[in-house]
mmCIF file of C-alpha atoms and ligand atoms in Angstrom:
data_model
loop_
_atom_site.group_PDB
_atom_site.id
_atom_site.type_symbol
_atom_site.label_atom_id
_atom_site.label_comp_id
_atom_site.label_asym_id
_atom_site.label_seq_id
_atom_site.Cartn_x
_atom_site.Cartn_y
_atom_site.Cartn_z
ATOM 1 C CA MET L 479 -94.869 12.699 87.162
ATOM 2 C CA GLU L 480 -94.631 16.248 85.802
ATOM 3 C CA GLN L 481 -94.132 19.009 88.376
ATOM 4 C CA THR L 482 -94.592 22.761 88.411
ATOM 5 C CA PHE L 483 -93.651 25.667 90.649
ATOM 6 C CA VAL L 484 -96.473 27.899 91.880
ATOM 7 C CA MET L 485 -96.105 30.999 94.065
ATOM 8 C CA ILE L 486 -98.867 32.945 95.813
ATOM 9 C CA LYS L 487 -97.498 36.501 95.556
ATOM 10 C CA PRO L 488 -97.426 38.996 98.467
ATOM 11 C CA ASP L 489 -100.846 40.478 97.600
ATOM 12 C CA GLY L 490 -102.388 37.002 97.676
ATOM 13 C CA VAL L 491 -100.924 36.343 101.122
ATOM 14 C CA GLN L 492 -101.772 39.814 102.543
ATOM 15 C CA ARG L 493 -105.325 39.822 101.232
ATOM 16 C CA GLY L 494 -105.892 36.427 102.782
ATOM 17 C CA LEU L 495 -104.781 37.823 106.129
ATOM 18 C CA VAL L 496 -106.514 41.215 106.186
ATOM 19 C CA ASP L 497 -109.431 41.277 103.759
ATOM 20 C CA LEU L 498 -112.631 40.049 105.427
ATOM 21 C CA CYS L 499 -114.211 38.951 102.137
ATOM 22 C CA LEU L 500 -111.079 37.154 100.968
ATOM 23 C CA ARG L 501 -109.985 35.683 104.280
ATOM 24 C CA VAL L 502 -109.326 32.355 102.625
ATOM 25 C CA LEU L 503 -107.369 33.478 99.562
ATOM 26 C CA VAL L 504 -104.318 31.260 100.179
ATOM 27 C CA GLY L 505 -106.607 28.328 101.019
ATOM 28 C CA GLU L 506 -108.784 28.980 97.981
ATOM 29 C CA ILE L 507 -105.801 28.952 95.623
ATOM 30 C CA ILE L 508 -104.474 25.725 97.138
ATOM 31 C CA SER L 509 -107.961 24.257 97.010
ATOM 32 C CA ARG L 510 -108.327 24.906 93.261
ATOM 33 C CA PHE L 511 -105.171 22.891 92.505
ATOM 34 C CA GLU L 512 -106.184 20.127 94.933
ATOM 35 C CA LYS L 513 -109.735 19.840 93.589
ATOM 36 C CA LYS L 514 -108.417 19.487 90.040
ATOM 37 C CA GLY L 515 -106.531 16.349 91.130
ATOM 38 C CA PHE L 516 -102.981 17.669 91.390
ATOM 39 C CA TYR L 517 -100.988 16.779 94.468
ATOM 40 C CA LEU L 518 -98.859 18.974 96.634
ATOM 41 C CA LYS L 519 -95.168 18.057 96.909
ATOM 42 C CA GLY L 520 -93.746 21.165 98.588
ATOM 43 C CA LEU L 521 -95.071 24.253 100.389
ATOM 44 C CA LYS L 522 -93.467 27.010 102.434
ATOM 45 C CA MET L 523 -93.955 30.667 103.314
ATOM 46 C CA VAL L 524 -90.890 32.720 102.391
ATOM 47 C CA SER L 525 -89.806 36.360 102.676
ATOM 48 C CA VAL L 526 -87.854 36.818 99.472
ATOM 49 C CA GLU L 527 -84.537 38.718 99.302
ATOM 50 C CA ARG L 528 -84.158 41.269 96.494
ATOM 51 C CA SER L 529 -81.321 39.298 94.820
ATOM 52 C CA PHE L 530 -83.448 36.117 94.920
ATOM 53 C CA ALA L 531 -86.436 37.862 93.314
ATOM 54 C CA GLU L 532 -84.108 39.266 90.625
ATOM 55 C CA LYS L 533 -82.799 35.752 89.989
ATOM 56 C CA HIS L 534 -86.306 34.269 89.752
ATOM 57 C CA TYR L 535 -87.370 36.944 87.235
ATOM 58 C CA ALA L 536 -83.937 37.229 85.495
ATOM 59 C CA ASP L 537 -85.518 36.597 82.052
ATOM 60 C CA LEU L 538 -87.550 39.800 82.492
ATOM 61 C CA SER L 539 -84.643 42.005 83.629
ATOM 62 C CA ALA L 540 -84.772 44.136 80.456
ATOM 63 C CA LYS L 541 -88.510 44.863 80.790
ATOM 64 C CA PRO L 542 -89.631 48.333 81.907
ATOM 65 C CA PHE L 543 -91.764 46.806 84.691
ATOM 66 C CA PHE L 544 -88.862 44.721 86.129
ATOM 67 C CA ALA L 545 -87.987 47.078 89.019
ATOM 68 C CA GLY L 546 -91.643 47.364 90.060
ATOM 69 C CA LEU L 547 -92.077 43.603 89.777
ATOM 70 C CA VAL L 548 -89.110 42.964 92.085
ATOM 71 C CA GLU L 549 -90.430 45.538 94.617
ATOM 72 C CA TYR L 550 -93.808 43.781 94.497
ATOM 73 C CA ILE L 551 -92.371 40.312 95.088
ATOM 74 C CA ILE L 552 -90.235 41.419 98.057
ATOM 75 C CA SER L 553 -93.039 43.524 99.601
ATOM 76 C CA GLY L 554 -94.214 40.677 101.861
ATOM 77 C CA PRO L 555 -94.022 36.916 102.309
ATOM 78 C CA VAL L 556 -95.022 34.599 99.455
ATOM 79 C CA VAL L 557 -96.249 31.007 99.540
ATOM 80 C CA ALA L 558 -94.001 28.810 97.382
ATOM 81 C CA MET L 559 -95.327 25.446 96.209
ATOM 82 C CA VAL L 560 -94.573 22.458 94.022
ATOM 83 C CA TRP L 561 -97.569 20.715 92.454
ATOM 84 C CA ALA L 562 -97.464 17.430 90.541
ATOM 85 C CA GLY L 563 -99.682 15.693 88.019
ATOM 86 C CA LYS L 564 -100.209 14.990 84.328
ATOM 87 C CA ASN L 565 -99.746 18.189 82.247
ATOM 88 C CA VAL L 566 -99.569 20.225 85.450
ATOM 89 C CA VAL L 567 -97.487 22.998 83.833
ATOM 90 C CA VAL L 568 -99.951 23.815 81.033
ATOM 91 C CA THR L 569 -103.083 22.993 83.034
ATOM 92 C CA GLY L 570 -101.749 24.932 86.029
ATOM 93 C CA ARG L 571 -101.356 28.013 83.806
ATOM 94 C CA LYS L 572 -104.965 27.540 82.635
ATOM 95 C CA ILE L 573 -106.177 27.361 86.245
ATOM 96 C CA ILE L 574 -104.179 30.542 86.966
ATOM 97 C CA GLY L 575 -105.452 32.443 83.897
ATOM 98 C CA ALA L 576 -103.961 35.082 81.594
ATOM 99 C CA THR L 577 -101.176 37.303 82.987
ATOM 100 C CA ASN L 578 -103.357 40.435 82.937
ATOM 101 C CA PRO L 579 -106.442 39.848 85.117
ATOM 102 C CA ALA L 580 -108.346 42.192 82.787
ATOM 103 C CA ASP L 581 -108.039 39.426 80.170
ATOM 104 C CA SER L 582 -108.217 36.360 82.448
ATOM 105 C CA ALA L 583 -111.360 34.301 81.956
ATOM 106 C CA PRO L 584 -113.885 34.114 84.797
ATOM 107 C CA GLY L 585 -113.329 30.840 86.617
ATOM 108 C CA THR L 586 -109.553 31.257 86.600
ATOM 109 C CA ILE L 587 -107.707 32.375 89.739
ATOM 110 C CA ARG L 588 -106.666 35.722 88.267
ATOM 111 C CA GLY L 589 -110.029 36.157 86.512
ATOM 112 C CA ASP L 590 -111.889 35.678 89.791
ATOM 113 C CA LEU L 591 -109.509 37.152 92.358
ATOM 114 C CA ALA L 592 -107.417 39.942 90.802
ATOM 115 C CA ILE L 593 -107.804 43.211 88.879
ATOM 116 C CA GLU L 594 -104.354 44.551 87.909
ATOM 117 C CA ILE L 595 -101.412 42.956 86.085
ATOM 118 C CA GLY L 596 -98.976 44.230 88.721
ATOM 119 C CA ARG L 597 -101.045 42.607 91.512
ATOM 120 C CA ASN L 598 -102.040 39.347 89.881
ATOM 121 C CA VAL L 599 -101.764 37.193 93.047
ATOM 122 C CA ILE L 600 -100.014 34.142 91.633
ATOM 123 C CA HIS L 601 -97.178 32.840 89.499
ATOM 124 C CA GLY L 602 -96.946 29.504 87.701
ATOM 125 C CA SER L 603 -94.030 28.141 85.661
ATOM 126 C CA ASP L 604 -94.529 28.654 81.916
ATOM 127 C CA SER L 605 -92.740 25.499 80.671
ATOM 128 C CA ILE L 606 -91.338 22.192 81.919
ATOM 129 C CA GLU L 607 -87.820 23.678 81.651
ATOM 130 C CA SER L 608 -88.731 26.766 83.729
ATOM 131 C CA ALA L 609 -90.530 24.541 86.249
ATOM 132 C CA SER L 610 -87.450 22.436 86.835
ATOM 133 C CA LYS L 611 -85.224 25.549 87.109
ATOM 134 C CA GLU L 612 -87.649 27.261 89.501
ATOM 135 C CA ILE L 613 -88.154 24.148 91.664
ATOM 136 C CA ALA L 614 -84.351 23.810 91.964
ATOM 137 C CA LEU L 615 -84.081 27.520 92.895
ATOM 138 C CA TRP L 616 -86.936 27.649 95.408
ATOM 139 C CA PHE L 617 -86.696 24.116 96.838
ATOM 140 C CA SER L 618 -82.952 23.435 96.825
ATOM 141 C CA GLU L 619 -83.604 21.244 99.910
ATOM 142 C CA GLY L 620 -85.818 18.983 97.762
ATOM 143 C CA VAL L 621 -89.519 18.135 97.966
ATOM 144 C CA ALA L 622 -91.522 15.271 99.478
ATOM 145 C CA GLU L 623 -91.419 12.054 97.462
ATOM 146 C CA TRP L 624 -94.923 10.655 97.699
ATOM 147 C CA GLN L 625 -97.734 9.596 95.415
ATOM 148 C CA SER L 626 -101.400 10.323 96.083
ATOM 149 C CA ASN L 627 -103.323 7.083 96.755
ATOM 150 C CA LEU L 628 -106.191 8.566 94.729
ATOM 151 C CA HIS L 629 -104.085 7.982 91.622
ATOM 152 C CA PRO L 630 -106.302 5.246 90.054
ATOM 153 C CA TRP L 631 -109.383 7.431 90.593
ATOM 154 C CA ILE L 632 -107.854 10.377 88.748
ATOM 155 C CA TYR L 633 -105.889 8.702 85.917
ATOM 156 C CA GLU L 634 -106.995 5.816 83.692
HETATM 157 P P1 LIG I 1110 -95.734 34.901 86.192
HETATM 158 O O1 LIG I 1110 -94.305 34.706 85.691
HETATM 159 O O2 LIG I 1110 -95.820 35.784 87.405
HETATM 160 O O3 LIG I 1110 -96.487 33.616 86.312
HETATM 161 O O4 LIG I 1110 -96.504 35.698 85.074
HETATM 162 P P2 LIG I 1110 -96.615 35.374 83.555
HETATM 163 O O5 LIG I 1110 -95.690 34.268 83.141
HETATM 164 O O6 LIG I 1110 -98.071 35.172 83.292
HETATM 165 O O7 LIG I 1110 -96.127 36.750 82.926
HETATM 166 P P3 LIG I 1110 -94.657 37.299 82.666
HETATM 167 O O8 LIG I 1110 -94.659 37.940 81.330
HETATM 168 O O9 LIG I 1110 -93.612 36.269 82.984
HETATM 169 O O10 LIG I 1110 -94.574 38.467 83.746
HETATM 170 C C1 LIG I 1110 -94.222 38.198 85.090
HETATM 171 C C2 LIG I 1110 -95.030 39.100 85.985
HETATM 172 O O11 LIG I 1110 -94.637 40.458 85.752
HETATM 173 C C3 LIG I 1110 -95.735 41.303 85.970
HETATM 174 N N1 LIG I 1110 -95.982 42.084 84.755
HETATM 175 N N2 LIG I 1110 -96.236 43.370 84.774
HETATM 176 N N3 LIG I 1110 -96.784 46.044 84.022
HETATM 177 C C4 LIG I 1110 -96.698 45.123 83.079
HETATM 178 O O12 LIG I 1110 -96.868 45.353 81.909
HETATM 179 C C5 LIG I 1110 -96.394 43.744 83.498
HETATM 180 N N4 LIG I 1110 -96.241 42.718 82.685
HETATM 181 C C6 LIG I 1110 -95.973 41.664 83.494
HETATM 182 C C7 LIG I 1110 -96.930 40.427 86.304
HETATM 183 O O13 LIG I 1110 -97.049 40.357 87.730
HETATM 184 C C8 LIG I 1110 -96.529 39.095 85.738
HETATM 185 O O14 LIG I 1110 -97.200 38.036 86.393
#
């Protein structure tokens, strides 16, 4: 079954802890993936080292926003996850919404819960190849091998 890597960024974690209106931000993000029918194979809260953040975003190292992006990712703990299911990479990106929340459709996570591109609360792998690289990087210990018993009620 296809897998993807999803990360709730530091703003998503902090806002869930301190913002009264968004007390359940981490839970809400998890809930949107669960309700869709995807199943959770790995989850942990991590404080990311600078070198690790640079490795995760290595493809963007030439971009002018790279330094700010790395500062953002190491500014507080993130919630790292692996989700599984049919077409989870592409569908996961649709659930997340466009990179810039100003362009993300209402109903998507970024469209509903974020305003600025540099504080867009969540990351999701952009291809099957990136997903497998990112899962290996973030979950070098491996993930749980299990299959949801709702399978026949979600897939024909
Ligand atoms: P992500 O990797 O976080 O899922 O985001 P993405 O694929 O939708 O977008 P990508 O181009 O890979 O950019 C990674 C993250 O960098 C920040 N960004 N800032 N200031 C800017 O112009 C700018 N552009 C991108 C965003 O936090 C974006 O999610």
